[in-house]
Amino acid sequence: MAAMTAPRWIIHLPTTLTSLDEATTLAVALRDSLGHVTAIDFGETTLSEEDQQFLRTRIWCDAKLDGADRCRRRDDHDGPCGAMDEGPHR
């Protein structure tokens, strides 16, 4: 029988932003400034409209790369995965 793991907690952080691009830019800025905090899993970041929180938009691909790295490119990126960030709007 597999060992049970403790549930992870999600922090819902409402904003006053009104566009997906603005929210994505903020998510990138938060990842860039708080990326050293190991308790935050930025690869799993999703965005949703305030009144449709069940419809989530994934930000990053987060596929496993060689070693412990994960893909830092946008979820819908073209080409191979990579550890280099391509910026918020590509």
N, CA, C and O atoms as a MOPAC input file, in Angstrom:
PM7 MOZYME 1SCF
protein

 N      0.83900 1    -1.17100 1     0.00000 1
 C      0.00000 1     0.00000 1     0.00000 1
 C      0.89400 1     1.24800 1     0.00000 1
 O      1.85900 1     1.31600 1     0.76100 1
 N      0.58200 1     2.21100 1    -0.83200 1
 C      1.38100 1     3.42900 1    -0.93600 1
 C      1.15000 1     4.32400 1     0.27100 1
 O      0.05100 1     4.37800 1     0.82400 1
 N      2.20600 1     5.02500 1     0.67000 1
 C      2.11100 1     5.94600 1     1.79500 1
 C      1.30100 1     7.17600 1     1.39400 1
 O      1.43300 1     7.68200 1     0.27900 1
 N      0.48000 1     7.64000 1     2.29200 1
 C     -0.32300 1     8.84100 1     2.04200 1
 C      0.55800 1    10.06800 1     2.23100 1
 O      1.35900 1    10.13300 1     3.16300 1
 N      0.40400 1    11.02800 1     1.34700 1
 C      1.13900 1    12.27800 1     1.49600 1
 C      0.17400 1    13.36400 1     1.94200 1
 O     -1.02200 1    13.31600 1     1.65400 1
 N      0.71100 1    14.32800 1     2.64100 1
 C     -0.11800 1    15.43700 1     3.12300 1
 C     -0.59600 1    16.26200 1     1.92700 1
 O      0.13900 1    16.42000 1     0.95200 1
 N     -1.81600 1    16.78600 1     1.99500 1
 C     -2.31700 1    17.60500 1     0.88900 1
 C     -1.54200 1    18.91000 1     0.77000 1
 O     -1.10000 1    19.47800 1     1.76800 1
 N     -1.38600 1    19.37200 1    -0.45400 1
 C     -0.73600 1    20.66500 1    -0.68100 1
 C     -1.80500 1    21.74900 1    -0.60600 1
 O     -2.97100 1    21.50300 1    -0.91500 1
 N     -1.40600 1    22.93300 1    -0.20100 1
 C     -2.33000 1    24.05600 1    -0.09000 1
 C     -2.11900 1    25.00600 1    -1.24400 1
 O     -0.99000 1    25.19300 1    -1.69900 1
 N     -3.19400 1    25.61100 1    -1.72600 1
 C     -3.17900 1    26.55800 1    -2.83800 1
 C     -3.49700 1    27.94000 1    -2.28800 1
 O     -4.44000 1    28.09700 1    -1.51200 1
 N     -2.72700 1    28.93200 1    -2.67800 1
 C     -3.00600 1    30.31600 1    -2.30800 1
 C     -3.67500 1    30.98400 1    -3.50000 1
 O     -3.07600 1    31.09300 1    -4.57000 1
 N     -4.89900 1    31.42700 1    -3.32200 1
 C     -5.61400 1    32.16000 1    -4.37000 1
 C     -5.35800 1    33.63900 1    -4.11400 1
 O     -5.70100 1    34.15500 1    -3.05100 1
 N     -4.76500 1    34.31300 1    -5.07300 1
 C     -4.33000 1    35.69000 1    -4.90500 1
 C     -5.07000 1    36.58500 1    -5.88800 1
 O     -4.58200 1    36.79800 1    -6.99800 1
 N     -6.22400 1    37.11200 1    -5.52000 1
 C     -6.98300 1    37.97000 1    -6.43000 1
 C     -6.20700 1    39.24600 1    -6.77400 1
 O     -5.41300 1    39.74200 1    -5.97500 1
 N     -6.45200 1    39.75600 1    -7.95900 1
 C     -5.80500 1    40.99500 1    -8.40000 1
 C     -6.88200 1    41.96200 1    -8.89900 1
 O     -8.06000 1    41.61600 1    -8.98700 1
 N     -6.45400 1    43.16100 1    -9.21700 1
 C     -7.34400 1    44.14300 1    -9.84000 1
 C     -7.12100 1    44.18800 1   -11.34500 1
 O     -7.68200 1    45.04600 1   -12.02600 1
 N     -6.31500 1    43.28300 1   -11.87000 1
 C     -5.99300 1    43.26400 1   -13.30000 1
 C     -7.19400 1    42.79300 1   -14.11100 1
 O     -8.00200 1    42.00000 1   -13.62900 1
 N     -7.30900 1    43.28500 1   -15.34800 1
 C     -8.49300 1    42.97400 1   -16.15400 1
 C     -8.18000 1    42.27000 1   -17.46600 1
 O     -9.07100 1    42.11000 1   -18.30100 1
 N     -6.91800 1    41.83900 1   -17.67200 1
 C     -6.60900 1    41.10000 1   -18.90000 1
 C     -5.68800 1    39.92600 1   -18.58800 1
 O     -4.92300 1    39.95400 1   -17.62400 1
 N     -5.77900 1    38.90100 1   -19.41900 1
 C     -4.92300 1    37.72000 1   -19.26100 1
 C     -3.45600 1    38.10000 1   -19.41800 1
 O     -2.61000 1    37.59300 1   -18.68100 1
 N     -3.13600 1    38.98200 1   -20.36200 1
 C     -1.74400 1    39.40400 1   -20.54800 1
 C     -1.18700 1    40.09000 1   -19.30600 1
 O     -0.05200 1    39.82800 1   -18.90800 1
 N     -1.98400 1    40.97200 1   -18.68800 1
 C     -1.52800 1    41.64500 1   -17.47100 1
 C     -1.32900 1    40.64500 1   -16.33500 1
 O     -0.34500 1    40.73100 1   -15.60000 1
 N     -2.24900 1    39.70500 1   -16.18600 1
 C     -2.13000 1    38.70100 1   -15.13900 1
 C     -0.92400 1    37.79400 1   -15.37300 1
 O     -0.24400 1    37.40700 1   -14.42300 1
 N     -0.65800 1    37.45700 1   -16.63100 1
 C      0.50900 1    36.64300 1   -16.96700 1
 C      1.79300 1    37.39800 1   -16.64400 1
 O      2.73000 1    36.82100 1   -16.09300 1
 N      1.84100 1    38.68100 1   -16.98100 1
 C      3.01600 1    39.50400 1   -16.67600 1
 C      3.26400 1    39.54200 1   -15.17500 1
 O      4.41100 1    39.45600 1   -14.73700 1
 N      2.20300 1    39.66900 1   -14.38100 1
 C      2.35800 1    39.65600 1   -12.93000 1
 C      2.86400 1    38.30100 1   -12.44500 1
 O      3.73600 1    38.24400 1   -11.57700 1
 N      2.33200 1    37.21600 1   -12.99200 1
 C      2.78000 1    35.87500 1   -12.59900 1
 C      4.26600 1    35.69000 1   -12.89800 1
 O      4.99300 1    35.10500 1   -12.09600 1
 N      4.72000 1    36.18900 1   -14.05400 1
 C      6.13700 1    36.10600 1   -14.41400 1
 C      6.97600 1    36.92600 1   -13.43100 1
 O      8.02500 1    36.46600 1   -12.97900 1
 N      6.51900 1    38.13500 1   -13.09800 1
 C      7.24700 1    38.98900 1   -12.15800 1
 C      7.33400 1    38.33200 1   -10.77600 1
 O      8.37700 1    38.39200 1   -10.12500 1
 N      6.24300 1    37.70800 1   -10.32900 1
 C      6.27300 1    37.00700 1    -9.05100 1
 C      7.24400 1    35.83400 1    -9.08600 1
 O      7.99400 1    35.61400 1    -8.13500 1
 N      7.23000 1    35.08100 1   -10.18300 1
 C      8.17200 1    33.95500 1   -10.30700 1
 C      9.60800 1    34.45700 1   -10.31700 1
 O     10.48100 1    33.86400 1    -9.68300 1
 N      9.85800 1    35.55900 1   -11.04300 1
 C     11.21900 1    36.09100 1   -11.11100 1
 C     11.70600 1    36.60000 1    -9.75700 1
 O     12.88000 1    36.44100 1    -9.42200 1
 N     10.81800 1    37.20700 1    -8.98100 1
 C     11.24700 1    37.78200 1    -7.70300 1
 C     11.19600 1    36.78500 1    -6.54400 1
 O     11.93800 1    36.93500 1    -5.57300 1
 N     10.34200 1    35.78200 1    -6.62900 1
 C     10.18000 1    34.82300 1    -5.52600 1
 C     10.59000 1    33.40200 1    -5.90500 1
 O     10.30700 1    32.45800 1    -5.16900 1
 N     11.24600 1    33.25000 1    -7.03400 1
 C     11.62900 1    31.92200 1    -7.51200 1
 C     12.52600 1    31.15000 1    -6.56500 1
 O     12.59000 1    29.92300 1    -6.63300 1
 N     13.21600 1    31.85000 1    -5.68600 1
 C     14.11400 1    31.20100 1    -4.72800 1
 C     13.36100 1    30.56200 1    -3.55500 1
 O     13.95400 1    29.80300 1    -2.78900 1
 N     12.08300 1    30.85400 1    -3.40800 1
 C     11.28800 1    30.31000 1    -2.30700 1
 C     10.81300 1    28.91200 1    -2.71000 1
 O      9.92800 1    28.76600 1    -3.55300 1
 N     11.40300 1    27.90500 1    -2.10700 1
 C     11.14700 1    26.52300 1    -2.52800 1
 C      9.74300 1    26.03800 1    -2.17400 1
 O      9.30600 1    25.01300 1    -2.69700 1
 N      9.03000 1    26.74000 1    -1.30800 1
 C      7.67000 1    26.34500 1    -0.94400 1
 C      6.65500 1    26.70800 1    -2.02600 1
 O      5.50500 1    26.27100 1    -1.96700 1
 N      7.07100 1    27.50300 1    -3.01100 1
 C      6.16000 1    27.92000 1    -4.07900 1
 C      6.46700 1    27.12500 1    -5.33900 1
 O      7.61100 1    27.09700 1    -5.79000 1
 N      5.45500 1    26.47800 1    -5.91000 1
 C      5.60400 1    25.70200 1    -7.13900 1
 C      5.06900 1    26.53000 1    -8.30500 1
 O      3.91500 1    26.37100 1    -8.70400 1
 N      5.90200 1    27.40900 1    -8.84800 1
 C      5.45700 1    28.30000 1    -9.91000 1
 C      5.10600 1    27.55700 1   -11.18400 1
 O      4.31200 1    28.05800 1   -11.98100 1
 N      5.66900 1    26.38200 1   -11.40200 1
 C      5.35800 1    25.61100 1   -12.59500 1
 C      3.89400 1    25.22400 1   -12.69100 1
 O      3.38700 1    24.97400 1   -13.78500 1
 N      3.22500 1    25.17500 1   -11.57600 1
 C      1.80800 1    24.80500 1   -11.53200 1
 C      0.88100 1    26.01800 1   -11.54300 1
 O     -0.32100 1    25.87000 1   -11.32200 1
 N      1.41200 1    27.21000 1   -11.79600 1
 C      0.61300 1    28.43500 1   -11.77300 1
 C     -0.47200 1    28.40500 1   -12.84300 1
 O     -0.21200 1    28.07800 1   -14.00100 1
 N     -1.68500 1    28.74900 1   -12.44000 1
 C     -2.80100 1    28.89700 1   -13.36900 1
 C     -3.47400 1    30.23100 1   -13.09600 1
 O     -3.36200 1    30.78400 1   -12.00300 1
 N     -4.17000 1    30.73700 1   -14.09500 1
 C     -4.92800 1    31.97800 1   -13.96700 1
 C     -6.38100 1    31.68200 1   -14.29200 1
 O     -6.69000 1    30.78400 1   -15.07500 1
 N     -7.27000 1    32.45700 1   -13.67500 1
 C     -8.69600 1    32.31700 1   -13.98500 1
 C     -9.37800 1    33.66700 1   -13.81100 1
 O     -8.91200 1    34.53000 1   -13.06700 1
 N    -10.48800 1    33.82500 1   -14.51300 1
 C    -11.30300 1    35.01200 1   -14.29700 1
 C    -11.97400 1    34.89100 1   -12.93400 1
 O    -12.26400 1    33.78900 1   -12.46900 1
 N    -12.21300 1    36.02400 1   -12.30800 1
 C    -12.75700 1    36.04700 1   -10.94600 1
 C    -14.03800 1    35.22600 1   -10.80100 1
 O    -14.18900 1    34.48000 1    -9.83400 1
 N    -14.94100 1    35.35700 1   -11.73500 1
 C    -16.22400 1    34.67700 1   -11.63100 1
 C    -16.25400 1    33.31100 1   -12.32200 1
 O    -17.30500 1    32.67600 1   -12.40100 1
 N    -15.10200 1    32.86400 1   -12.81800 1
 C    -15.01400 1    31.55300 1   -13.48100 1
 C    -13.75400 1    30.82500 1   -13.01800 1
 O    -12.95300 1    30.37300 1   -13.83600 1
 N    -13.58800 1    30.71800 1   -11.71500 1
 C    -12.35400 1    30.14800 1   -11.17600 1
 C    -12.17800 1    28.67700 1   -11.50300 1
 O    -11.07500 1    28.14900 1   -11.36400 1
 N    -13.22100 1    28.00900 1   -11.92900 1
 C    -13.12000 1    26.60300 1   -12.32700 1
 C    -12.51100 1    26.45900 1   -13.72500 1
 O    -12.09800 1    25.36000 1   -14.09200 1
 N    -12.44400 1    27.54200 1   -14.51800 1
 C    -11.80300 1    27.55200 1   -15.84300 1
 C    -10.42500 1    28.18000 1   -15.69800 1
 O    -10.30200 1    29.40100 1   -15.60700 1
 N     -9.40700 1    27.36100 1   -15.67800 1
 C     -8.05200 1    27.84600 1   -15.41400 1
 C     -7.17700 1    27.78900 1   -16.65200 1
 O     -7.26700 1    26.86100 1   -17.45600 1
 N     -6.32500 1    28.80600 1   -16.79100 1
 C     -5.35800 1    28.88100 1   -17.88300 1
 C     -3.97800 1    28.59600 1   -17.31000 1
 O     -3.49300 1    29.32900 1   -16.44800 1
 N     -3.35400 1    27.53700 1   -17.78600 1
 C     -2.00600 1    27.17500 1   -17.33600 1
 C     -1.00300 1    28.14800 1   -17.95000 1
 O     -1.14600 1    28.51300 1   -19.11700 1
 N      0.01000 1    28.57900 1   -17.19200 1
 C      0.98000 1    29.56000 1   -17.67500 1
 C      2.20800 1    28.88900 1   -18.28000 1
 O      2.58200 1    29.19100 1   -19.41300 1
 N      2.83400 1    27.99000 1   -17.54400 1
 C      4.08300 1    27.39000 1   -17.99400 1
 C      3.92700 1    25.91600 1   -18.32400 1
 O      3.07900 1    25.22600 1   -17.75800 1
 N      4.74800 1    25.44600 1   -19.23900 1
 C      4.74900 1    24.04400 1   -19.66200 1
 C      5.06900 1    23.13200 1   -18.47400 1
 O      4.31600 1    22.19900 1   -18.19600 1
 N      6.16700 1    23.38700 1   -17.77900 1
 C      6.58700 1    22.67700 1   -16.57600 1
 C      6.94900 1    21.20700 1   -16.80600 1
 O      7.00800 1    20.43400 1   -15.85000 1
 N      7.19400 1    20.81100 1   -18.06400 1
 C      7.60100 1    19.42500 1   -18.34100 1
 C      8.96900 1    19.16100 1   -17.72500 1
 O      9.81900 1    20.05000 1   -17.67600 1
 N      9.17400 1    17.93700 1   -17.25700 1
 C     10.46600 1    17.56800 1   -16.67500 1
 C     11.54000 1    17.55000 1   -17.75000 1
 O     11.33400 1    17.02300 1   -18.84300 1
 N     12.69300 1    18.13500 1   -17.42800 1
 C     13.86200 1    18.11000 1   -18.30100 1
 C     14.89100 1    17.17700 1   -17.67300 1
 O     14.62700 1    16.57500 1   -16.63300 1
 N     16.04600 1    17.05500 1   -18.28800 1
 C     17.12500 1    16.26400 1   -17.69100 1
 C     17.46300 1    16.83300 1   -16.31500 1
 O     17.49200 1    18.05100 1   -16.14200 1
 N     17.71500 1    15.97600 1   -15.35000 1
 C     18.02100 1    16.43400 1   -14.00200 1
 C     16.75900 1    16.87100 1   -13.28400 1
 O     15.69300 1    16.28900 1   -13.48200 1
 N     16.87700 1    17.89400 1   -12.45100 1
 C     15.74000 1    18.36100 1   -11.65100 1
 C     15.03300 1    19.55300 1   -12.29300 1
 O     14.03000 1    20.03300 1   -11.76400 1
 N     15.54200 1    20.03300 1   -13.42400 1
 C     14.94700 1    21.20900 1   -14.05800 1
 C     13.60300 1    20.89400 1   -14.69900 1
 O     13.29800 1    19.74400 1   -15.01500 1
 N     12.80700 1    21.94400 1   -14.88400 1
 C     11.53500 1    21.84400 1   -15.58000 1
 C     11.48400 1    22.92200 1   -16.65100 1
 O     12.16600 1    23.94200 1   -16.54300 1
 N     10.69000 1    22.70600 1   -17.67000 1
 C     10.55300 1    23.66200 1   -18.76600 1
 C      9.96500 1    24.97000 1   -18.23500 1
 O      8.95100 1    24.96300 1   -17.53700 1
 N     10.60700 1    26.09200 1   -18.57000 1
 C     10.15000 1    27.40700 1   -18.12600 1
 C      9.46200 1    28.17000 1   -19.26000 1
 O      9.16700 1    29.35600 1   -19.11700 1
 N      9.21000 1    27.50700 1   -20.37100 1
 C      8.54600 1    28.17200 1   -21.49100 1
 C      7.03700 1    28.17100 1   -21.28600 1
 O      6.51900 1    27.42500 1   -20.45400 1
 N      6.33100 1    29.00800 1   -22.04500 1
 C      4.87500 1    29.07900 1   -21.95600 1
 C      4.25400 1    27.71700 1   -22.24000 1
 O      4.84000 1    26.90400 1   -22.95400 1
 N      3.09700 1    27.46800 1   -21.69700 1
 C      2.43000 1    26.17600 1   -21.82900 1
 C      2.20200 1    25.78400 1   -23.28500 1
 O      2.28900 1    24.60200 1   -23.61800 1
 N      1.91500 1    26.73200 1   -24.14800 1
 C      1.60100 1    26.43900 1   -25.55500 1
 C      2.78700 1    26.70100 1   -26.48600 1
 O      2.59100 1    27.03300 1   -27.65500 1
 N      4.01800 1    26.55400 1   -25.97600 1
 C      5.19700 1    26.91700 1   -26.76100 1
 C      5.41600 1    26.01300 1   -27.97500 1
 O      4.98700 1    24.86000 1   -28.00300 1
 N      6.09600 1    26.57400 1   -28.97200 1
 C      6.53900 1    25.81300 1   -30.13600 1
 C      7.94700 1    25.30400 1   -29.86400 1
 O      8.67400 1    25.89200 1   -29.06400 1
 N      8.33000 1    24.23700 1   -30.51100 1
 C      9.68900 1    23.73000 1   -30.38800 1
 C      9.92400 1    22.98300 1   -29.08700 1
 O      8.99500 1    22.71900 1   -28.32400 1
 N     11.20200 1    22.64600 1   -28.85000 1
 C     11.53600 1    21.81800 1   -27.69200 1
 C     11.42500 1    22.58400 1   -26.37300 1
 O     11.51900 1    23.81100 1   -26.32400 1
 N     11.22300 1    21.81800 1   -25.32600 1
 C     11.19900 1    22.40300 1   -23.98800 1
 C     12.59000 1    22.90600 1   -23.62200 1
 O     13.59300 1    22.43800 1   -24.16000 1
 N     12.63800 1    23.86700 1   -22.69800 1
 C     13.92300 1    24.39400 1   -22.27300 1
 C     13.84500 1    25.04500 1   -20.91200 1
 O     12.77300 1    25.45200 1   -20.46300 1
 N     15.00200 1    25.14200 1   -20.25400 1
 C     15.08700 1    25.73900 1   -18.92500 1
 C     15.14600 1    27.25900 1   -18.99200 1
 O     15.02800 1    27.92500 1   -17.96400 1
 N     15.32700 1    27.81400 1   -20.18000 1
 C     15.40000 1    29.26800 1   -20.31700 1
 C     13.99200 1    29.82600 1   -20.48100 1
 O     13.16900 1    29.27700 1   -21.21400 1
 N     13.73400 1    30.92500 1   -19.78700 1
 C     12.43600 1    31.59500 1   -19.87800 1
 C     12.41400 1    32.41600 1   -21.15100 1
 O     13.37700 1    33.11600 1   -21.46400 1
 N     11.32200 1    32.33000 1   -21.88000 1
 C     11.21800 1    33.07400 1   -23.14100 1
 C     10.44900 1    34.36500 1   -22.97600 1
 O     10.22600 1    35.07400 1   -23.95700 1
 N     10.03400 1    34.69400 1   -21.75600 1
 C      9.30400 1    35.94000 1   -21.52800 1
 C      7.81200 1    35.68800 1   -21.43400 1
 O      7.34300 1    34.60100 1   -21.77100 1
 N      7.06200 1    36.68100 1   -20.98100 1
 C      5.66000 1    36.47400 1   -20.66300 1
 C      4.71900 1    36.39500 1   -21.85100 1
 O      3.62000 1    35.86100 1   -21.70100 1
 N      5.09100 1    36.90000 1   -23.03100 1
 C      4.10800 1    37.00900 1   -24.11200 1
 C      4.47300 1    36.21600 1   -25.34800 1
 O      4.04200 1    36.57200 1   -26.44400 1
 N      5.24100 1    35.16900 1   -25.21600 1
 C      5.61000 1    34.40200 1   -26.40900 1
 C      4.91900 1    33.09400 1   -26.44700 1
 O      5.11500 1    32.32000 1   -27.38400 1

